[in-house]
XYZ file of C-alpha atoms in Angstrom:
697
model
C -39.176 -16.044 12.353
C -38.328 -12.324 12.650
C -35.151 -10.991 10.872
C -34.080 -7.728 9.939
C -32.959 -7.097 5.954
C -31.027 -3.643 5.961
C -30.472 -3.796 2.412
C -34.092 -4.091 1.502
C -35.404 -1.169 -0.294
C -38.437 -1.733 -2.640
C -40.966 0.843 -4.064
C -43.871 0.726 -6.556
C -43.807 2.822 -9.460
C -46.433 5.191 -8.057
C -43.902 5.748 -5.178
C -41.178 6.549 -7.640
C -43.323 9.277 -9.467
C -44.617 10.656 -6.409
C -41.023 10.797 -4.903
C -39.443 12.636 -8.217
C -42.591 14.838 -9.336
C -44.486 15.988 -6.195
C -43.151 18.302 -3.638
C -42.684 16.439 -0.566
C -44.460 17.622 2.701
C -42.852 17.788 5.902
C -42.571 14.615 7.903
C -41.679 13.802 11.262
C -38.384 11.814 11.043
C -39.196 7.885 11.535
C -35.510 7.307 12.743
C -35.541 9.203 15.956
C -35.676 6.126 18.179
C -32.749 4.470 16.459
C -29.919 3.894 18.937
C -31.771 5.628 21.947
C -32.422 2.583 23.820
C -29.488 1.567 26.117
C -29.531 -2.268 25.133
C -27.532 -4.636 22.827
C -29.000 -6.584 20.210
C -27.113 -9.574 18.759
C -27.683 -11.127 15.257
C -26.425 -14.461 14.025
C -25.444 -15.493 10.449
C -27.996 -18.042 9.234
C -26.028 -20.517 6.810
C -29.619 -21.793 5.438
C -31.141 -20.012 2.313
C -33.213 -17.169 3.334
C -32.620 -14.203 5.552
C -28.795 -13.606 6.180
C -29.133 -12.250 9.713
C -31.407 -13.769 12.572
C -31.792 -13.007 16.110
C -31.252 -16.567 17.453
C -28.524 -19.221 17.001
C -29.565 -21.098 13.726
C -32.034 -22.886 13.447
C -34.152 -19.940 14.324
C -36.698 -20.119 17.081
C -40.310 -19.165 16.475
C -40.496 -15.564 18.099
C -41.490 -12.273 16.866
C -39.597 -9.204 17.180
C -40.131 -5.878 15.175
C -37.607 -4.110 13.329
C -38.187 -0.740 15.265
C -37.139 -2.838 18.505
C -34.006 -3.937 16.784
C -33.093 -0.369 15.545
C -33.543 1.117 18.947
C -30.599 -0.950 20.374
C -27.727 1.231 21.055
C -25.328 -1.507 19.824
C -25.900 -4.370 17.289
C -23.616 -7.180 17.498
C -23.459 -9.457 14.428
C -21.820 -13.055 15.059
C -20.654 -15.834 12.846
C -19.702 -19.369 13.593
C -15.940 -20.097 14.268
C -14.179 -22.481 12.154
C -11.247 -24.605 13.171
C -8.046 -25.150 11.303
C -9.629 -27.796 8.839
C -12.525 -24.882 8.385
C -14.935 -27.223 10.080
C -17.784 -25.430 12.099
C -17.015 -25.426 16.002
C -20.515 -24.399 17.254
C -18.706 -21.340 18.820
C -19.580 -17.618 17.575
C -17.731 -14.831 17.420
C -18.605 -10.947 16.922
C -17.694 -10.619 13.205
C -18.971 -6.829 13.355
C -20.143 -4.246 16.337
C -22.439 -1.787 14.904
C -22.839 1.331 17.165
C -26.076 3.215 16.466
C -26.156 5.347 19.635
C -26.048 8.989 18.962
C -24.246 9.498 22.254
C -21.807 6.849 21.600
C -21.041 8.060 18.044
C -20.425 11.766 19.319
C -17.813 10.562 21.780
C -16.227 7.680 19.697
C -15.946 9.254 16.230
C -12.656 11.542 17.002
C -11.210 8.348 18.582
C -12.086 6.239 15.578
C -10.895 8.485 12.714
C -7.450 7.443 13.436
C -8.492 3.896 12.578
C -9.994 5.003 9.426
C -13.604 4.408 10.833
C -16.201 7.007 10.188
C -19.896 7.611 10.839
C -22.097 6.551 7.978
C -25.845 6.584 7.945
C -25.841 7.462 11.344
C -23.852 4.570 12.818
C -20.204 3.525 13.185
C -19.257 -0.229 12.061
C -16.450 -1.826 13.675
C -15.330 -5.345 11.991
C -13.275 -7.961 13.726
C -10.888 -8.053 15.223
C -12.145 -4.888 16.704
C -8.865 -3.188 16.946
C -10.214 0.218 17.866
C -12.313 -1.365 20.731
C -9.503 -3.429 21.815
C -6.735 -0.665 22.023
C -8.890 2.283 22.998
C -10.722 0.306 25.773
C -9.142 2.097 28.419
C -9.815 5.576 27.135
C -13.489 4.500 26.693
C -13.631 3.463 30.489
C -12.279 6.538 31.309
C -14.814 8.196 29.562
C -17.543 6.133 31.297
C -16.033 7.308 34.485
C -15.855 10.814 33.777
C -18.811 11.866 31.591
C -21.412 14.129 33.207
C -24.531 13.180 30.742
C -26.378 10.269 32.353
C -27.717 9.138 29.016
C -23.851 9.152 27.335
C -22.623 7.546 30.679
C -25.495 4.706 30.368
C -24.358 4.025 26.967
C -20.660 4.099 27.552
C -21.157 1.520 30.345
C -22.957 -0.628 27.935
C -20.343 -0.416 25.830
C -17.825 -1.375 28.191
C -19.979 -4.453 28.890
C -19.977 -5.511 25.222
C -16.163 -5.389 25.112
C -15.886 -7.231 28.077
C -18.060 -10.107 26.696
C -16.602 -10.151 23.159
C -12.934 -9.427 23.578
C -12.532 -10.619 27.493
C -11.057 -14.044 26.426
C -8.748 -12.309 24.149
C -7.624 -9.633 26.410
C -7.246 -12.193 29.146
C -5.185 -14.822 26.703
C -2.947 -11.901 25.455
C -2.286 -10.828 28.878
C -1.162 -14.447 30.065
C 1.107 -15.047 26.739
C 2.806 -11.307 26.550
C 3.207 -10.557 30.156
C 4.397 -13.831 31.454
C 5.353 -16.182 28.645
C 6.528 -13.232 26.149
C 5.024 -15.400 23.489
C 2.618 -14.890 20.816
C 0.383 -16.842 18.349
C -0.333 -16.182 14.751
C -3.966 -15.429 15.400
C -3.305 -12.771 18.040
C -0.199 -10.958 16.289
C -2.638 -8.067 15.667
C -2.788 -7.170 19.430
C 1.071 -6.319 19.410
C 0.935 -3.486 16.663
C -1.552 -0.557 17.687
C -1.501 2.236 15.245
C 1.540 4.693 15.909
C 3.103 2.466 18.446
C 6.900 2.184 18.507
C 8.464 -1.206 17.383
C 11.997 -2.588 16.802
C 12.968 -3.932 13.275
C 15.277 -7.087 13.807
C 17.954 -5.933 11.177
C 21.537 -7.534 10.738
C 23.354 -4.003 9.955
C 21.591 -2.216 12.865
C 18.996 -1.867 15.366
C 16.055 0.179 13.779
C 13.074 1.819 15.631
C 10.078 2.231 13.547
C 6.375 3.400 14.272
C 3.310 1.132 13.121
C 1.208 2.730 10.439
C -1.074 -0.205 9.639
C -1.457 -3.752 10.219
C -4.086 -6.211 8.799
C -4.406 -9.963 8.213
C -4.715 -11.007 4.292
C -6.727 -14.076 3.681
C -6.195 -16.616 0.739
C -7.448 -15.495 -2.455
C -10.431 -17.633 -3.910
C -9.219 -20.469 -6.014
C -5.603 -19.927 -4.400
C -5.720 -21.708 -1.026
C -2.734 -21.106 1.169
C -1.825 -19.917 4.677
C -3.242 -16.533 6.151
C -0.673 -13.653 6.170
C -0.448 -11.008 8.589
C 1.082 -7.665 7.203
C 2.576 -4.873 9.214
C 3.344 -1.270 7.652
C 6.050 0.533 9.608
C 7.519 4.190 9.074
C 11.081 5.416 9.803
C 12.414 8.804 9.140
C 15.199 9.329 6.824
C 16.911 12.435 5.727
C 16.852 13.150 1.927
C 19.654 15.795 1.747
C 16.827 18.677 1.866
C 14.432 17.542 4.801
C 13.456 14.708 6.952
C 10.527 12.479 5.750
C 8.756 9.104 5.852
C 9.981 6.010 4.354
C 7.764 3.106 4.499
C 8.577 -0.680 4.776
C 6.056 -3.648 5.067
C 6.567 -7.091 6.732
C 4.930 -10.170 6.148
C 4.192 -12.788 8.675
C 3.392 -16.293 7.185
C 1.130 -18.558 9.181
C 2.645 -20.537 12.023
C 1.341 -22.820 14.559
C 1.823 -22.655 18.468
C 3.552 -19.927 19.942
C 6.610 -17.828 19.031
C 8.762 -15.628 21.158
C 7.900 -12.037 20.305
C 11.586 -10.809 20.339
C 12.217 -13.414 17.624
C 9.669 -11.651 15.148
C 11.160 -9.693 12.384
C 9.343 -6.602 14.018
C 8.060 -6.312 17.768
C 7.041 -3.844 20.425
C 10.021 -2.134 21.902
C 8.291 -2.871 25.232
C 8.947 -6.492 24.994
C 12.765 -6.179 25.651
C 14.258 -6.972 28.829
C 15.487 -3.007 29.102
C 12.550 -1.062 27.305
C 13.201 2.211 29.041
C 16.970 2.178 28.542
C 16.587 0.870 24.977
C 14.228 3.762 24.186
C 16.689 6.380 25.625
C 19.557 5.046 23.680
C 17.659 5.261 20.235
C 16.351 8.818 21.208
C 20.045 9.844 21.982
C 21.172 8.269 18.627
C 18.589 10.153 16.782
C 19.804 13.445 18.358
C 23.188 12.571 16.969
C 21.914 11.604 13.786
C 20.707 15.416 13.396
C 24.256 16.385 13.031
C 24.805 14.445 9.848
C 22.908 16.803 7.307
C 26.019 18.159 5.910
C 29.335 16.538 4.822
C 31.050 14.375 6.903
C 34.409 12.602 6.725
C 34.207 9.625 8.864
C 35.856 5.933 9.414
C 33.789 3.140 9.066
C 34.397 0.091 11.029
C 32.891 -3.130 12.229
C 33.753 -3.859 15.918
C 34.148 -7.601 17.220
C 31.036 -6.879 19.468
C 28.938 -6.747 16.366
C 30.269 -10.399 15.347
C 29.227 -11.743 18.838
C 25.461 -10.829 18.252
C 25.269 -12.717 14.732
C 28.170 -15.220 15.205
C 25.597 -18.182 14.590
C 24.886 -16.770 11.280
C 27.655 -17.690 8.893
C 26.429 -15.924 5.706
C 26.967 -12.624 7.743
C 30.341 -13.191 8.852
C 31.672 -12.116 5.605
C 29.890 -8.883 5.726
C 30.920 -7.850 9.319
C 34.401 -8.538 9.320
C 35.750 -7.061 12.774
C 39.117 -5.896 10.863
C 37.197 -3.903 8.239
C 37.876 -0.321 7.859
C 37.214 2.247 5.253
C 37.172 6.148 5.034
C 33.871 7.447 3.792
C 32.052 10.331 3.032
C 28.662 10.945 4.384
C 26.612 13.048 2.174
C 22.599 12.699 1.847
C 22.271 15.370 -0.537
C 24.446 14.227 -3.289
C 22.892 10.791 -2.748
C 19.348 12.041 -3.350
C 20.831 14.076 -6.380
C 22.476 10.741 -7.816
C 19.119 8.748 -6.989
C 16.158 11.078 -7.172
C 13.755 7.789 -5.936
C 15.485 8.477 -2.408
C 13.208 11.551 -2.123
C 10.886 10.817 1.088
C 7.457 12.083 2.018
C 8.287 15.285 4.195
C 7.054 15.404 7.902
C 4.547 18.055 8.875
C 5.825 21.305 9.354
C 7.703 22.276 6.062
C 6.433 25.206 4.061
C 5.666 25.518 0.587
C 9.063 27.526 0.018
C 11.120 24.724 1.247
C 9.206 22.287 -0.906
C 10.618 24.596 -3.999
C 14.177 23.653 -3.368
C 13.557 20.155 -4.973
C 13.014 21.836 -8.219
C 16.627 21.735 -8.636
C 16.668 17.901 -8.855
C 15.058 18.228 -12.172
C 17.901 20.255 -13.770
C 20.462 17.493 -12.950
C 20.842 14.091 -14.501
C 22.431 11.143 -12.707
C 25.587 11.548 -15.014
C 25.718 15.013 -15.768
C 26.223 17.466 -12.816
C 27.991 20.819 -13.264
C 30.436 21.903 -10.202
C 28.044 24.661 -9.370
C 25.196 22.202 -9.047
C 26.913 19.970 -6.831
C 28.168 22.695 -4.655
C 24.873 24.169 -3.856
C 23.867 23.111 -0.309
C 21.326 24.066 2.136
C 21.983 27.218 4.064
C 22.740 26.582 7.986
C 19.315 27.899 8.945
C 17.612 25.190 6.962
C 19.657 22.622 9.038
C 18.344 24.116 12.146
C 14.835 24.274 10.967
C 15.014 20.485 10.041
C 16.386 19.719 13.561
C 13.551 21.661 15.183
C 10.964 19.928 13.182
C 12.130 16.507 14.105
C 12.814 17.157 17.874
C 9.300 18.449 18.335
C 7.993 14.901 19.178
C 10.741 12.539 20.892
C 9.081 9.538 18.920
C 10.664 11.029 15.833
C 13.766 10.501 17.270
C 13.256 7.022 18.181
C 12.358 6.143 14.585
C 15.225 7.849 12.853
C 17.140 5.592 10.599
C 20.546 4.889 11.874
C 21.679 4.144 8.230
C 23.550 7.026 6.518
C 24.214 7.401 2.720
C 27.894 7.678 1.842
C 30.544 7.094 -0.479
C 33.429 4.472 0.086
C 36.500 6.639 -0.800
C 38.914 3.497 -1.435
C 36.270 1.710 -3.641
C 34.384 4.629 -5.628
C 31.049 3.052 -4.392
C 27.827 4.280 -2.473
C 26.509 2.396 0.271
C 24.885 2.680 3.657
C 26.680 3.020 7.108
C 25.389 2.555 10.585
C 26.025 5.750 12.611
C 27.252 3.399 15.584
C 30.064 2.308 13.432
C 31.206 5.503 12.275
C 34.101 7.670 13.931
C 35.421 11.043 13.455
C 38.937 11.161 11.482
C 41.158 13.575 13.147
C 44.366 14.996 11.460
C 47.610 12.830 12.117
C 50.929 13.137 11.069
C 52.141 9.528 11.650
C 52.787 8.744 8.202
C 54.016 12.042 7.313
C 56.486 11.881 10.177
C 57.885 8.488 8.748
C 58.597 10.315 5.248
C 61.428 12.560 6.125
C 62.488 14.111 2.849
C 62.555 17.193 0.960
C 60.029 16.401 -1.577
C 57.201 15.542 1.020
C 57.858 18.885 2.716
C 57.895 20.694 -0.502
C 54.239 19.138 -1.438
C 53.253 20.345 2.426
C 54.332 23.875 1.536
C 52.309 23.899 -1.778
C 49.221 22.691 0.212
C 49.694 25.367 2.832
C 50.137 28.010 0.107
C 46.874 26.873 -1.546
C 44.956 26.906 1.810
C 46.322 30.538 2.430
C 45.211 31.809 -0.931
C 41.677 30.078 -0.564
C 41.332 32.266 2.595
C 42.353 35.571 1.103
C 41.059 35.213 -2.523
C 39.599 32.914 -4.850
C 42.215 29.988 -5.439
C 43.093 28.559 -8.609
C 43.466 25.185 -7.610
C 46.388 23.158 -6.896
C 47.626 20.647 -9.357
C 50.834 18.297 -8.879
C 52.285 15.585 -10.931
C 54.212 12.948 -9.246
C 56.338 10.646 -11.279
C 58.573 7.795 -10.734
C 58.868 3.940 -11.057
C 56.427 1.570 -9.246
C 57.110 1.303 -5.572
C 58.915 4.796 -5.122
C 56.211 5.947 -2.608
C 53.897 8.391 -4.771
C 50.689 7.307 -3.354
C 52.112 7.440 0.206
C 53.419 10.821 0.001
C 49.704 11.883 -0.964
C 47.964 9.787 1.465
C 50.192 11.599 4.280
C 49.554 14.979 3.172
C 45.797 14.202 3.123
C 46.074 12.531 6.704
C 48.250 15.519 8.147
C 45.898 18.107 7.061
C 42.506 16.260 7.968
C 41.306 16.208 4.316
C 39.447 13.399 2.437
C 41.743 11.339 -0.153
C 39.347 10.673 -3.125
C 41.366 8.112 -4.815
C 40.383 7.605 -8.273
C 41.811 4.604 -10.838
C 42.780 6.291 -13.995
C 42.418 3.011 -15.828
C 38.756 2.850 -14.876
C 38.580 6.485 -15.817
C 39.834 5.590 -19.317
C 37.364 2.916 -19.674
C 34.532 5.629 -19.874
C 36.294 7.621 -22.356
C 33.084 7.550 -24.543
C 31.779 9.779 -21.549
C 35.278 11.062 -20.202
C 34.073 14.687 -19.979
C 31.140 13.934 -17.884
C 32.918 11.352 -15.525
C 35.710 13.919 -14.961
C 32.932 16.586 -14.021
C 31.609 14.050 -11.883
C 34.843 13.364 -10.104
C 35.900 17.141 -9.723
C 32.588 17.986 -8.820
C 32.135 15.657 -5.866
C 35.847 16.857 -4.674
C 34.683 20.285 -4.424
C 31.452 19.334 -2.714
C 33.404 17.518 -0.146
C 36.627 19.504 0.076
C 38.748 16.547 -0.859
C 41.913 15.908 -2.368
C 41.717 14.010 -5.690
C 44.475 11.448 -6.471
C 44.262 10.214 -9.964
C 46.446 7.243 -9.742
C 48.331 5.660 -12.651
C 47.326 7.918 -15.095
C 49.815 7.070 -17.987
C 47.010 7.277 -20.239
C 46.719 11.106 -19.642
C 50.484 11.790 -19.287
C 51.831 10.200 -22.422
C 52.673 12.681 -25.214
C 49.930 13.390 -27.958
C 52.551 13.708 -30.628
C 53.716 10.170 -30.333
C 50.113 8.485 -29.677
C 48.046 9.887 -32.664
C 44.548 8.543 -32.054
C 41.310 10.253 -32.570
C 39.649 8.702 -29.489
C 42.567 9.689 -27.547
C 42.766 13.200 -28.781
C 39.225 13.881 -27.936
C 39.221 12.290 -24.465
C 42.550 13.955 -23.163
C 41.199 17.461 -24.813
C 37.878 17.039 -22.735
C 40.178 16.220 -19.707
C 42.194 19.148 -19.966
C 39.300 21.225 -20.484
C 37.785 20.197 -17.084
C 41.388 20.473 -15.576
C 41.399 24.214 -16.267
C 38.175 24.861 -14.421
C 38.990 22.672 -11.260
C 39.515 24.763 -8.307
C 40.340 22.053 -5.825
C 43.525 20.047 -5.017
C 44.744 17.561 -7.585
C 47.452 14.983 -7.603
C 48.415 12.812 -10.619
C 50.668 9.886 -10.358
C 52.566 8.226 -12.944
C 55.152 5.695 -13.967
C 55.642 6.753 -17.415
C 58.989 8.274 -17.574
C 59.372 8.740 -21.619
C 58.345 12.052 -23.151
C 55.500 13.563 -20.965
C 52.433 15.369 -22.667
C 53.365 19.094 -22.580
C 49.818 20.303 -22.536
C 49.240 18.396 -19.062
C 52.729 19.174 -17.677
C 52.199 23.191 -18.571
C 48.640 22.934 -16.465
C 50.737 21.418 -13.289
C 51.730 23.920 -10.458
C 54.557 21.354 -9.816
C 56.123 18.318 -11.240
C 57.981 16.064 -8.648
C 60.167 13.197 -9.856
C 60.997 10.572 -7.371
C 63.957 8.241 -7.966
C 63.420 4.565 -8.421
C 66.031 3.514 -5.886
C 66.596 5.619 -2.717
C 70.100 5.929 -1.332
C 71.936 3.642 1.093
C 71.192 5.706 3.929
C 67.324 5.900 3.095
C 67.453 2.060 2.459
C 69.070 1.587 5.789
C 66.287 3.748 7.370
C 63.765 1.748 5.553
C 65.088 -1.571 6.822
C 65.588 -0.246 10.440
C 61.902 1.050 10.587
C 60.609 -2.228 9.152
C 62.431 -4.317 11.540
C 61.286 -2.239 14.380
C 57.680 -2.919 13.469
C 58.395 -6.494 13.652
C 59.923 -5.970 16.904
C 63.248 -7.521 15.586
C 65.729 -4.957 16.777
C 66.779 -7.339 19.545
C 68.718 -9.400 16.886
C 72.389 -9.708 17.506
C 74.483 -6.793 15.664
C 71.262 -5.342 14.126
C 72.896 -2.109 13.042
C 75.661 -4.134 11.176
C 72.782 -6.103 9.561
C 70.805 -3.050 8.454
C 73.873 -1.684 6.728
C 74.588 -4.899 4.919
C 71.008 -5.234 3.754
C 70.981 -1.522 2.484
C 73.658 -2.401 -0.042
C 71.008 -4.153 -2.087
C 69.412 -1.791 -4.465
C 65.759 -2.076 -3.379
C 62.711 0.318 -3.498
C 60.845 0.740 -0.010
C 58.222 -1.724 -1.236
C 60.640 -4.316 -2.394
C 62.083 -4.130 0.914
C 58.882 -4.556 2.692
C 57.936 -7.388 0.486
C 61.100 -9.302 1.355
C 60.747 -8.570 5.258
C 57.000 -9.909 5.015
C 58.350 -13.314 3.123
C 61.002 -13.909 5.580
C 58.695 -13.379 8.610
C 56.010 -15.708 7.183
C 58.664 -18.578 6.348
C 57.859 -21.762 8.075
C 60.311 -23.298 10.630
C 61.986 -19.761 10.746
C 63.003 -18.657 14.194
C 62.557 -14.886 14.092
C 64.965 -14.528 16.997
C 67.896 -16.060 15.043
C 67.623 -14.342 11.827
C 70.758 -13.870 9.842
C 72.290 -11.806 6.993
C 72.170 -15.045 4.908
C 68.408 -15.615 5.578
C 67.613 -12.270 3.959
C 70.001 -12.244 1.158
C 68.565 -15.462 -0.068
C 64.925 -14.261 0.201
C 66.258 -11.171 -1.689
C 67.768 -13.158 -4.433
C 64.423 -15.317 -4.577
C 62.056 -12.243 -4.956
C 64.057 -9.603 -6.430
C 66.097 -11.282 -9.090
C 67.483 -7.985 -10.520
C 68.716 -6.537 -7.449
C 72.215 -5.773 -7.149
C 74.496 -5.435 -4.132
C 76.260 -2.295 -4.117
C 79.416 -1.157 -2.363
C 79.119 0.187 1.245
C 78.809 4.091 1.370
C 79.933 6.135 4.428
C 77.121 7.124 6.760
C 76.392 7.431 10.289
C 73.712 6.119 12.569
C 72.503 9.037 14.857
C 69.422 8.670 17.190
C 67.906 5.988 15.094
C 68.268 7.827 11.589
C 70.858 6.966 9.023
C 72.517 10.026 7.385
C 75.374 10.592 4.977
C 78.592 11.645 6.376
C 78.097 15.044 4.799
C 74.718 15.451 6.536
C 72.799 15.337 3.385
C 69.192 14.396 3.831
C 67.982 11.578 1.557
C 64.947 12.037 -0.729
C 62.822 9.257 0.551
C 63.095 7.659 4.052
C 60.908 5.926 6.431
C 58.275 3.723 5.199
C 54.942 2.782 6.779
C 52.209 1.878 4.259
C 54.245 2.018 1.242
C 51.971 1.341 -1.831
């Protein structure tokens, strides 16, 4: 029996001495013959004790082969016996490894195999099962064999094509049959779907994500821990961390499954398996171009469309997450998200300079809780945004794999989250709410805002701080919302009670709120700020004193727009009030003409103006001393009453509901006022302080 043991290296003591102490003589290399013969040599794993690799299927047949003749082969194939699912021998052999010794092949293949982390070692290239490089690059190898000029290289390349056909031919045919015709795949052939750098689709609930394959491999069970075989796929996507675009990696595991599975049902699958691959690729590339426009701060509205629900209607746990009526105003800001969470920094794309890397040093100065306003306002110059876009757009594949999930801040809930770009729409200024608040106070607030903007354009603005006081339901919050919507500004709503709960770090929390507002050019609404408004002389408390003092100190430095609302109507903190540019007081109950207008508008929204004698009904209801919010609640309760015909509503129905829901309400004497073009005004023509109500808080 003839065998080759490539690991054998036995020397005598004299040989070692001579090698180390005698000057070696120049000798002719004894490896010039290696890989020169255009032949293939096959070796089989011998399970019996003794030689590991033999030249014949065990048990070996008596035949003599020299080591030199085996080494001369351009390609050596090492085969092992295949096992079935019960780990029993099948009598069939597969090529566990292919050793390419030909110097002609090594020269041509080494550049191709570098991407697969296969490098030349000891004058040969070793490719192990499942021979991904040969499978995925077989067409390139065939093209080389057809176009190379050197006859020796061509002969060896043709030999390699023959080996590929013999060892991988069955796999190629089986994959073609399953993938092309059946659109299915087995677990053992999953590797054929994921060549390195290929484009794939990740089956996300939140969005459709394109990625690029970085690596794929099988993980066999560890010794002593038998279990199913795992297939691992590592993919890359491109994210923006506020400074630059870079790679984020995610790994997917495919547990062992038996039989076949639809390719599009996999957690990750090639985009070419879709029914519309080219249209799909075009859509994701165009989405990537849109994403390049979200490097700065964007004020958007997030909503989940009903079409999104249809795609996942069978998955009940997701119904809560994707409500079709869910809408929220958000601030998209990758830079601030990274500053608060430095782990979001990514591995940058190639093309960035060392100078651009230095900008990240600023992150080391900031902590996740303590930002100075100056640090928060710092942004990348416009030229850097253009550079980022150019680096990404150099390769269309980069646009395909850009993450559609943008980091942002939910203004109404004061939380950070991620939002699909396909569910974001721009917010445009609207005066709908403002037009339904006809009163002197709302116009005064708009005048103050416009004055602030004028100062901001001509000189350094000192900020705008307005205190709104009045009982609950007077419309304080609605007036601030109307100003923000009319002027297209984000409204950063802050619950003062939550801020008070952080009184141990109140100064830092206030810095964070004011810093974000300046960063986003937002209007701050500090709602229900009774804690800060009450007089310190009547509430002597060490913690209170220190907290309010720190808050007032930050208030002096704030250069943005701040509205503070309070229902505290007793003695107000003079130190706070003196720092306000305006203090607007709203009445608890508006006048009868105002109440009549509120009733009229809300009945109009319910399509109830067709009621008999609706004008007389409105004037009778306006005699009740109700605030705008109470009127809205009464009408809502009437509208929702069971067995109630809305077309037959009478004054008695409304008054019974008023007595039931507003026990302290009193019916006043009717005042004299006129109805003109849908507006109720006093006979003297005096405009009421608060009128129409849409969205009263």
